[in-house]
mmCIF file with all atom_site columns, C-alpha atoms in Angstrom:
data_model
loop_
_atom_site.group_PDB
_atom_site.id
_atom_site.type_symbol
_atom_site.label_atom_id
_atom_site.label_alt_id
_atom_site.label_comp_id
_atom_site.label_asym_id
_atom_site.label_entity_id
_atom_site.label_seq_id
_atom_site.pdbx_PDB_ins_code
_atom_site.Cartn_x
_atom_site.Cartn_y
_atom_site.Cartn_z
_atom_site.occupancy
_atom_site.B_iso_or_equiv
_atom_site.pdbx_formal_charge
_atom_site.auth_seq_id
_atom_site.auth_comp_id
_atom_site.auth_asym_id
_atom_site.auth_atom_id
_atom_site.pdbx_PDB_model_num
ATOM 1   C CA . UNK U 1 1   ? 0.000   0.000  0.000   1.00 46.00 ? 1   UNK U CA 1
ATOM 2   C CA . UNK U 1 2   ? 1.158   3.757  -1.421  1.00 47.00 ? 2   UNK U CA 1
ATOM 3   C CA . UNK U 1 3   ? 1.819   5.972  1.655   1.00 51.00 ? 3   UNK U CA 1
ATOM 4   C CA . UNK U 1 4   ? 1.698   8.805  -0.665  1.00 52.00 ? 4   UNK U CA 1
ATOM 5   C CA . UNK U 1 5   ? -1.933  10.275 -0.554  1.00 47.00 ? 5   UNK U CA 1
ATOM 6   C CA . UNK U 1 6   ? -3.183  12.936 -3.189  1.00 48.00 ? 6   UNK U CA 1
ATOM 7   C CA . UNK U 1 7   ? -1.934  16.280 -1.323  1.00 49.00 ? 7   UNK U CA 1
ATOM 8   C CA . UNK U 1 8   ? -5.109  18.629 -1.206  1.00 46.00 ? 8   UNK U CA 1
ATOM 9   C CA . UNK U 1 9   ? -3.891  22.006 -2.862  1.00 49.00 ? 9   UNK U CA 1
ATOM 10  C CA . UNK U 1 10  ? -2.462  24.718 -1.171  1.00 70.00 ? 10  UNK U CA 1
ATOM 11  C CA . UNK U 1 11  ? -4.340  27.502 0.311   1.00 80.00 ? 11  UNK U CA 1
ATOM 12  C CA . UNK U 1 12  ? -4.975  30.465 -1.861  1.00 87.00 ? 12  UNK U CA 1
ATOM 13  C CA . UNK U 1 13  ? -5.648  33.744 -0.170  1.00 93.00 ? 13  UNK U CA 1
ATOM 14  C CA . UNK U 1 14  ? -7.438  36.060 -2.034  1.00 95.00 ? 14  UNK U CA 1
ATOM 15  C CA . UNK U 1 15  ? -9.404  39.290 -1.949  1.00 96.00 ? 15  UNK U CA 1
ATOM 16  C CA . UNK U 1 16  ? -12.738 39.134 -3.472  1.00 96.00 ? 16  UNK U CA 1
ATOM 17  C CA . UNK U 1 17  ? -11.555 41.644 -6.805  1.00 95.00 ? 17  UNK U CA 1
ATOM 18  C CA . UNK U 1 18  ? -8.504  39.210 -7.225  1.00 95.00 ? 18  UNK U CA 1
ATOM 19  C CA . UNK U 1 19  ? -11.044 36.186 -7.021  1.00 96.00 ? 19  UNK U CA 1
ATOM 20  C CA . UNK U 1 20  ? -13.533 37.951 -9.369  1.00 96.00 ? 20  UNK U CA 1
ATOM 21  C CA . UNK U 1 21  ? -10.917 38.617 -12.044 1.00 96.00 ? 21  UNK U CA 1
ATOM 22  C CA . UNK U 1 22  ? -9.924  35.424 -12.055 1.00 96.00 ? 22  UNK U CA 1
ATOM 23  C CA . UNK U 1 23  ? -13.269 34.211 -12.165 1.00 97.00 ? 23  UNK U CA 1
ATOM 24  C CA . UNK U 1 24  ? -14.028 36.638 -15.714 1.00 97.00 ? 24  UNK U CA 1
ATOM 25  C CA . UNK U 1 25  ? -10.827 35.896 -17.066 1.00 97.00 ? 25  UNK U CA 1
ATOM 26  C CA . UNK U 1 26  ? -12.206 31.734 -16.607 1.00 97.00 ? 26  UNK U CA 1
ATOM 27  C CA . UNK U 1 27  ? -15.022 32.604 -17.950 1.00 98.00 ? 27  UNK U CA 1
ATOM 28  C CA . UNK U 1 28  ? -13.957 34.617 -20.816 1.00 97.00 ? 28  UNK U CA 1
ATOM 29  C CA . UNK U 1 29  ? -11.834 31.777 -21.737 1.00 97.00 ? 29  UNK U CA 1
ATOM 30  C CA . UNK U 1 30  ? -14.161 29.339 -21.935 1.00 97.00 ? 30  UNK U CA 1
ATOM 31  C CA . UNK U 1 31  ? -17.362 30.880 -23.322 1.00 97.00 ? 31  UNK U CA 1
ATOM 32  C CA . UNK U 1 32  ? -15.689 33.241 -25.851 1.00 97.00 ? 32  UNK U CA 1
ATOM 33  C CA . UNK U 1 33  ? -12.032 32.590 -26.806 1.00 96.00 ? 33  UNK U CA 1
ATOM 34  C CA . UNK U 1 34  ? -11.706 28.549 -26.873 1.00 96.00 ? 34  UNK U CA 1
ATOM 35  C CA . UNK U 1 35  ? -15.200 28.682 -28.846 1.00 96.00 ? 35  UNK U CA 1
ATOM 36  C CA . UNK U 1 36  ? -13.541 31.131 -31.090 1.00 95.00 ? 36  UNK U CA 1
ATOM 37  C CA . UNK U 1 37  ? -10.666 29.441 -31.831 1.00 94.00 ? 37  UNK U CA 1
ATOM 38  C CA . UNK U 1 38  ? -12.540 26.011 -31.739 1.00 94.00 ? 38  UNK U CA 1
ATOM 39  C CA . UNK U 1 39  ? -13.990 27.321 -34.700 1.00 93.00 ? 39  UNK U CA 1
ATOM 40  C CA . UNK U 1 40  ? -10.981 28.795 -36.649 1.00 89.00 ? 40  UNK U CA 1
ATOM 41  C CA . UNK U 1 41  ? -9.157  25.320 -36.662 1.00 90.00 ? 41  UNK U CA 1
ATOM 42  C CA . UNK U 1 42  ? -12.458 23.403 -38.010 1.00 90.00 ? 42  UNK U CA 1
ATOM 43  C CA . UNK U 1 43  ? -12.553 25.919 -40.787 1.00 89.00 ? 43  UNK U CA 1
ATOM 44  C CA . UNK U 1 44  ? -8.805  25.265 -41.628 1.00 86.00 ? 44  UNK U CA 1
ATOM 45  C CA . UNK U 1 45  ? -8.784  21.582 -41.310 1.00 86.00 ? 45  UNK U CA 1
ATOM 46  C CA . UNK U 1 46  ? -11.173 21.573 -43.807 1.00 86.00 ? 46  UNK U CA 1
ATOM 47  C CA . UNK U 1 47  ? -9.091  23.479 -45.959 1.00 80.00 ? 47  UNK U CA 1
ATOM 48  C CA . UNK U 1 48  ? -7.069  20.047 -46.569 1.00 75.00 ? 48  UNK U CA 1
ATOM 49  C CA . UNK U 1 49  ? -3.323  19.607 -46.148 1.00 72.00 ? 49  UNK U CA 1
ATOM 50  C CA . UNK U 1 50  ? -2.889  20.245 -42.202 1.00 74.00 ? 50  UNK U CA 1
ATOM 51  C CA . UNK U 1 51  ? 1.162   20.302 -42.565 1.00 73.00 ? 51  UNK U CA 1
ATOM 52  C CA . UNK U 1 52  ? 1.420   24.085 -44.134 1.00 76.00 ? 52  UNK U CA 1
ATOM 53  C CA . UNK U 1 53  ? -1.727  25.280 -42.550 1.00 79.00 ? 53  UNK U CA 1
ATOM 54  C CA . UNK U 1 54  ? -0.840  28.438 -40.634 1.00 83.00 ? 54  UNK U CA 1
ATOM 55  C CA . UNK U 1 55  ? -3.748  28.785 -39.204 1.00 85.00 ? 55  UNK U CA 1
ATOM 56  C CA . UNK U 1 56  ? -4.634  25.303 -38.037 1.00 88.00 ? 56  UNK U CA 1
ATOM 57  C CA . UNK U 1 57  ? -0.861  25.405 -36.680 1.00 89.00 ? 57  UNK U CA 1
ATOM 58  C CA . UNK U 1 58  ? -1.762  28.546 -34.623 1.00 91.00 ? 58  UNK U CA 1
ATOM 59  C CA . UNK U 1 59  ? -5.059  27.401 -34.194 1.00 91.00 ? 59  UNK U CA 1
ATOM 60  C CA . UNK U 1 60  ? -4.348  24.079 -32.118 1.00 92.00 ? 60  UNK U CA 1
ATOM 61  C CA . UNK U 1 61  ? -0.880  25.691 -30.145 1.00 94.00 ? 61  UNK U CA 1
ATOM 62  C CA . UNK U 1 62  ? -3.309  28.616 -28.986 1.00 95.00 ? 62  UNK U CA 1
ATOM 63  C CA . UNK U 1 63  ? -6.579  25.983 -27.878 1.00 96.00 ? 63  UNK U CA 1
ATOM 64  C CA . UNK U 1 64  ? -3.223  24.163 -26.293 1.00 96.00 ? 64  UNK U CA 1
ATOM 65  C CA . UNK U 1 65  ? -2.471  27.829 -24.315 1.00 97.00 ? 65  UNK U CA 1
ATOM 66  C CA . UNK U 1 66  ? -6.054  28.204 -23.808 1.00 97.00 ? 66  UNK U CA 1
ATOM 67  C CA . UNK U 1 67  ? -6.902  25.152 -22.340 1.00 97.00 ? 67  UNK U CA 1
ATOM 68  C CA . UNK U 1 68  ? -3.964  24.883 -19.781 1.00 97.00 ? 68  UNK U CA 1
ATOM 69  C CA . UNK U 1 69  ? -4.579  28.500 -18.629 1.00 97.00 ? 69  UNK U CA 1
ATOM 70  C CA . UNK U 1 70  ? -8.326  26.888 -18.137 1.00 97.00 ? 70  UNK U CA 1
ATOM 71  C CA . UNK U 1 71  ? -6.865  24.502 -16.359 1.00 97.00 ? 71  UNK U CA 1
ATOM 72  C CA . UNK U 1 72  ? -4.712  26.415 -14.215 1.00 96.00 ? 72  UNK U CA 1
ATOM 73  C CA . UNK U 1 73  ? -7.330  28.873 -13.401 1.00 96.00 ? 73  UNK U CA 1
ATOM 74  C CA . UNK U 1 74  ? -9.514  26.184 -12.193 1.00 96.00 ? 74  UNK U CA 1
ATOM 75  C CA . UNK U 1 75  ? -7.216  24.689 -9.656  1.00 94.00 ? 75  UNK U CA 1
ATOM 76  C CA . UNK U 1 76  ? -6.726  28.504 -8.636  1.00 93.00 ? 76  UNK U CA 1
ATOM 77  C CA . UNK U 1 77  ? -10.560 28.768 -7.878  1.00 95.00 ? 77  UNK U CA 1
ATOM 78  C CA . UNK U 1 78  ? -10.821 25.486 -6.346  1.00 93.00 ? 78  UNK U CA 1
ATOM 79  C CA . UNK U 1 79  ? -7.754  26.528 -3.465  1.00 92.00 ? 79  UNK U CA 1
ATOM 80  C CA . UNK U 1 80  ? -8.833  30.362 -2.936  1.00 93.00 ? 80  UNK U CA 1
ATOM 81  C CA . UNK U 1 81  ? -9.766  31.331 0.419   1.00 94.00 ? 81  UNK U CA 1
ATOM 82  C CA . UNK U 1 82  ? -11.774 34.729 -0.102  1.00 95.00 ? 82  UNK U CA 1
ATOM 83  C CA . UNK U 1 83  ? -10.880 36.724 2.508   1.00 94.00 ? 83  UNK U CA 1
ATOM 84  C CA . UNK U 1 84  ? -12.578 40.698 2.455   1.00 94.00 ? 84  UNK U CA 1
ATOM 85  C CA . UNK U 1 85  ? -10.327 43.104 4.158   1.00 93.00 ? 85  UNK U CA 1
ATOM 86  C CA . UNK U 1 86  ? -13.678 45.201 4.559   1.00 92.00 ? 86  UNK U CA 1
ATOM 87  C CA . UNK U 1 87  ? -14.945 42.742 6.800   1.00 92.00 ? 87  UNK U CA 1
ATOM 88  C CA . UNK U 1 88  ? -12.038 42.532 9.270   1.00 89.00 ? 88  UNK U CA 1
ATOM 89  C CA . UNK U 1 89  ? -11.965 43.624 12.403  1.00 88.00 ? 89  UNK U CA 1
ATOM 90  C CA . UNK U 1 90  ? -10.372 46.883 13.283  1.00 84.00 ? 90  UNK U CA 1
ATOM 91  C CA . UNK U 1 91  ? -6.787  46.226 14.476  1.00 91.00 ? 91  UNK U CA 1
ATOM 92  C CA . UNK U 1 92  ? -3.408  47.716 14.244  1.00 94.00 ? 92  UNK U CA 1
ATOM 93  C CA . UNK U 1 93  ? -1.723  44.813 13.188  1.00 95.00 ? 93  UNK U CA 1
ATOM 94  C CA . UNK U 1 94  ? -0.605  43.996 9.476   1.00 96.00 ? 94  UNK U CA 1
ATOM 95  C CA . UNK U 1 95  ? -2.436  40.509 8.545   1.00 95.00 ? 95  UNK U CA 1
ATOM 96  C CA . UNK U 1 96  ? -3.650  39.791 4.436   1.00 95.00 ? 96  UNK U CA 1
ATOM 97  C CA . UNK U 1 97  ? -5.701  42.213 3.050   1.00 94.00 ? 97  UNK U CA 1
ATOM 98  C CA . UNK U 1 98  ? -3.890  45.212 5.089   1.00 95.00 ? 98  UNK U CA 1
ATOM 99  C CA . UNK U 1 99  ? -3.376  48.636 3.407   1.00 96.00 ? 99  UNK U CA 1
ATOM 100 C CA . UNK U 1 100 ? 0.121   49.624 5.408   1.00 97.00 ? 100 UNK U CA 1
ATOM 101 C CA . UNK U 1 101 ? 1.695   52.869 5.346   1.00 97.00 ? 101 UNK U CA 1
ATOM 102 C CA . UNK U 1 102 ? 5.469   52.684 5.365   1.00 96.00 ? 102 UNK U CA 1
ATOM 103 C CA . UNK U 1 103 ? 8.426   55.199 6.384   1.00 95.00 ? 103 UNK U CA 1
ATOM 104 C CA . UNK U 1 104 ? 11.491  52.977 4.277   1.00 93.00 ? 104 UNK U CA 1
ATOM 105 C CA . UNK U 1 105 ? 15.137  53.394 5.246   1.00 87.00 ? 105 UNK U CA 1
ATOM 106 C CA . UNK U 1 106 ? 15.497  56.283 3.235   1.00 91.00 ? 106 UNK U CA 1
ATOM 107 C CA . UNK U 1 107 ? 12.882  58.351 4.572   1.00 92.00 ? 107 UNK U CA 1
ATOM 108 C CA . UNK U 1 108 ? 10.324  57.746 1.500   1.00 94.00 ? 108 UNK U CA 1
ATOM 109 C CA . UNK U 1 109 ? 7.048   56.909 2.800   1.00 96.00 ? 109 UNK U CA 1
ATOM 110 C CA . UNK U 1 110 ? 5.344   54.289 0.790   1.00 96.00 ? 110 UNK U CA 1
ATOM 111 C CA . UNK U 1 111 ? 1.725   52.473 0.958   1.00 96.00 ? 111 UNK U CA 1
ATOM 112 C CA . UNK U 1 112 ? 1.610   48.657 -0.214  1.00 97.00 ? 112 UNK U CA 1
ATOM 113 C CA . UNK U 1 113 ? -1.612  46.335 -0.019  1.00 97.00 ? 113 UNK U CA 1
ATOM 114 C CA . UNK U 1 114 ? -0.793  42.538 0.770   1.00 96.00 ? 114 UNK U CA 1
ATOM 115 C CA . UNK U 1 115 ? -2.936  40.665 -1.832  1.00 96.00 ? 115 UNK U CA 1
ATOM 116 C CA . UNK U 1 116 ? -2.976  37.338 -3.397  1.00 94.00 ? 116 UNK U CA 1
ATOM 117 C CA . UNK U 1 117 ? -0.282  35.963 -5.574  1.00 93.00 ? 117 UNK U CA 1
ATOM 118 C CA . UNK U 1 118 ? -2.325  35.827 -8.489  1.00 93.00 ? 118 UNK U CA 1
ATOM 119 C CA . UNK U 1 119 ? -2.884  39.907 -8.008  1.00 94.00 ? 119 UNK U CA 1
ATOM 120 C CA . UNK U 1 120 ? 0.407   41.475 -7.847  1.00 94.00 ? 120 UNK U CA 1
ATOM 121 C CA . UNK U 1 121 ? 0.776   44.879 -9.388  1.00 95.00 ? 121 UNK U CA 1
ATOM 122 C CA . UNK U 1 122 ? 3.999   46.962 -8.307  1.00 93.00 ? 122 UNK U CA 1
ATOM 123 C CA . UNK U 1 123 ? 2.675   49.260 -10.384 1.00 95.00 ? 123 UNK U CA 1
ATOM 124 C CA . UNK U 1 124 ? -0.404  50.194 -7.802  1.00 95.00 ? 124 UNK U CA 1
ATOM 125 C CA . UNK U 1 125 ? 1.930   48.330 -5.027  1.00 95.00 ? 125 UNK U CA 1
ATOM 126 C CA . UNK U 1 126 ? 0.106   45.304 -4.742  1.00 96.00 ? 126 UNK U CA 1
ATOM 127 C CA . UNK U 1 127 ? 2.207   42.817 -2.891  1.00 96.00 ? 127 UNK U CA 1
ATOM 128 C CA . UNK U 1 128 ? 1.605   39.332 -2.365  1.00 94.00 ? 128 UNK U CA 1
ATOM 129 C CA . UNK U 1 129 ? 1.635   38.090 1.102   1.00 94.00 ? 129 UNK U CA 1
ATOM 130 C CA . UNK U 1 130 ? 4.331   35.518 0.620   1.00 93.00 ? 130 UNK U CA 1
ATOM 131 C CA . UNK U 1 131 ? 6.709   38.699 -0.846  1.00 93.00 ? 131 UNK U CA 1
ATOM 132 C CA . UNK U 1 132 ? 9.773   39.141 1.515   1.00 94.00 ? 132 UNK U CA 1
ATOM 133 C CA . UNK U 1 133 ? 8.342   42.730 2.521   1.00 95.00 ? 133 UNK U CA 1
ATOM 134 C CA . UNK U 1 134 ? 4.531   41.209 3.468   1.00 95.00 ? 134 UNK U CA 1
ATOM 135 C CA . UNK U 1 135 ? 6.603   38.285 5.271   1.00 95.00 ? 135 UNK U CA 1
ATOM 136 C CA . UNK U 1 136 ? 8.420   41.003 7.853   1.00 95.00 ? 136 UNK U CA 1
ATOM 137 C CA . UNK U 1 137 ? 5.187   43.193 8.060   1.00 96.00 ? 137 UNK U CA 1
ATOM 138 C CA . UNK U 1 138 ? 2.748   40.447 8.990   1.00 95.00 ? 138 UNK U CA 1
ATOM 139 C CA . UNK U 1 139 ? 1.916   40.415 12.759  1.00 95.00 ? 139 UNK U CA 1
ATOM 140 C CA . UNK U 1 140 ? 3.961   43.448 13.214  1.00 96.00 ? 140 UNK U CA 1
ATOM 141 C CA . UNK U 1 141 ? 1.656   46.180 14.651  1.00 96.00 ? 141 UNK U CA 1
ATOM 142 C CA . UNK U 1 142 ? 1.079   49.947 13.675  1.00 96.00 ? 142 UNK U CA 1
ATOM 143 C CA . UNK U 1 143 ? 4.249   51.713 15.236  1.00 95.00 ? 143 UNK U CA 1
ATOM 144 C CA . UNK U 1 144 ? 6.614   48.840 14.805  1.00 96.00 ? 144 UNK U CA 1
ATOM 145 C CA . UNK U 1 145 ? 9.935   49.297 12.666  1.00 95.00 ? 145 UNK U CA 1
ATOM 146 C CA . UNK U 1 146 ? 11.149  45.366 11.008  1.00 96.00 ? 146 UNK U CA 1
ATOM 147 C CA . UNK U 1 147 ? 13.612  44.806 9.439   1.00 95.00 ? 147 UNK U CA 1
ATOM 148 C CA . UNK U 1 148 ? 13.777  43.953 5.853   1.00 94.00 ? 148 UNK U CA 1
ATOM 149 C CA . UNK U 1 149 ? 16.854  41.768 4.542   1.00 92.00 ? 149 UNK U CA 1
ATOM 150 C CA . UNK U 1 150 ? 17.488  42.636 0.697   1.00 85.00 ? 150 UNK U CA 1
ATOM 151 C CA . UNK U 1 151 ? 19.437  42.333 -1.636  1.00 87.00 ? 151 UNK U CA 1
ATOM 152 C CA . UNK U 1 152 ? 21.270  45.522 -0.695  1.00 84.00 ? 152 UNK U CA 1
ATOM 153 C CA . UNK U 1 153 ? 21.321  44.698 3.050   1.00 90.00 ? 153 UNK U CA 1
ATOM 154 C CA . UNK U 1 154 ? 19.501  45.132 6.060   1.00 93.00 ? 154 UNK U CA 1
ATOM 155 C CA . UNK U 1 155 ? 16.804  48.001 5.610   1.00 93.00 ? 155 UNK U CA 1
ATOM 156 C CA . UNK U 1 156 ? 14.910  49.134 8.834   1.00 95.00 ? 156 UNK U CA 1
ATOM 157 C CA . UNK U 1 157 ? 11.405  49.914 7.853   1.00 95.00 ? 157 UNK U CA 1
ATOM 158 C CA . UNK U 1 158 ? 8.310   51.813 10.574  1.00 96.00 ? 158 UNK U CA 1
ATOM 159 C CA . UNK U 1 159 ? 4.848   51.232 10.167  1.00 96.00 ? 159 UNK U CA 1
ATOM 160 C CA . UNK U 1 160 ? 3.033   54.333 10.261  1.00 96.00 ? 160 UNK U CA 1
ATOM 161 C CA . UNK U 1 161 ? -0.418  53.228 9.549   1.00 96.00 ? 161 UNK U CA 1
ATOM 162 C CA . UNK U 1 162 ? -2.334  49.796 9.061   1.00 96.00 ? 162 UNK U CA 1
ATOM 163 C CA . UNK U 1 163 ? -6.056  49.852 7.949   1.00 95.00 ? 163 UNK U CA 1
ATOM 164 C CA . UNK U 1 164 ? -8.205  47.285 6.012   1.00 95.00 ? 164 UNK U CA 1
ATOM 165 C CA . UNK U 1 165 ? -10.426 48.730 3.419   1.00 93.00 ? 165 UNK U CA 1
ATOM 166 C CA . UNK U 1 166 ? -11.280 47.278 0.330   1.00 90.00 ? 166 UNK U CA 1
ATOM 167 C CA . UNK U 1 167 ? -8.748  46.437 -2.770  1.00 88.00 ? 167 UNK U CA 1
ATOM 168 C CA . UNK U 1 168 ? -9.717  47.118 -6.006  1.00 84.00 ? 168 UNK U CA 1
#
């Protein structure tokens, strides 16, 4: 007898606008694009010789893309835990979902969000909660300075704020 039993998936924290992109983008997927292209490659198999077919070529490799991003996003769904900052209760310290006001080493301030991995954006500092900056903030409380060990060295970083309201 196997000792090795199916593993259930990791957890998948996620904020309900990370789990309802996903969710479109699944959707999108499977009830526009994959029908589209579905389409495409009947038409050009029936165009005869398959071997210099550019668009059956395409055709197939992209249903190939489509379907394992299907896939993917699937087992993504199936392991999210939803979890609304909104509905949090008030508290100073930095858990998922937080909006956290920084003062860096170099006396920039900065605000990040600690999201899901599937919704990073540096761009509107969206960081996921497994990042190395999340990882020193979490449980650290409004006040605190942590420590953050980069790849330029040690950088000591103070919470000035911590509030959960909702992530867009």
């Amino acid at each position: 007898m196997s000792t090795d039993a199916p593993q259930s998936p990791p957890i998948n924290y996620i904020t309900p606008a990370g789990w309802q992109a996903l969710k479109d983008e699944l959707y999108s997927l499977v009830n526009k694009e994959r029908p589209e292209i579905v389409q495409i490659v009947n038409w050009a198999a029936s165009n005869g010789d398959r071997s210099e077919n550019g668009d059956y070529l395409y055709g197939k490799r992209r249903m190939r893309e489509i379907d394992r991003r299907i896939r993917f996003l699937t087992k993504r769904l199936e392991a999210a835990q939803v979890v609304d900052p909104e509905q949090r209760e008030a508290t100073d310290q930095v858990f998922f979902g937080a909006t956290v006001e920084l003062l860096r080493g170099d006396g920039s301030e900065q605000t990040v969000r600690i999201v899901g991995v599937d919704e990073i954006d540096t761009a509107r500092n969206k960081i996921s909660w497994i990042s190395p900056l999340a990882r020193c903030l979490i449980k650290a409380h409004e006040g605190d300075e942590v420590v953050l060990h980069g790849p330029e060295g040690k950088e000591v970083i103070e919470i000035l704020s911590v509030e959960y309201v909702k992530i867009d």
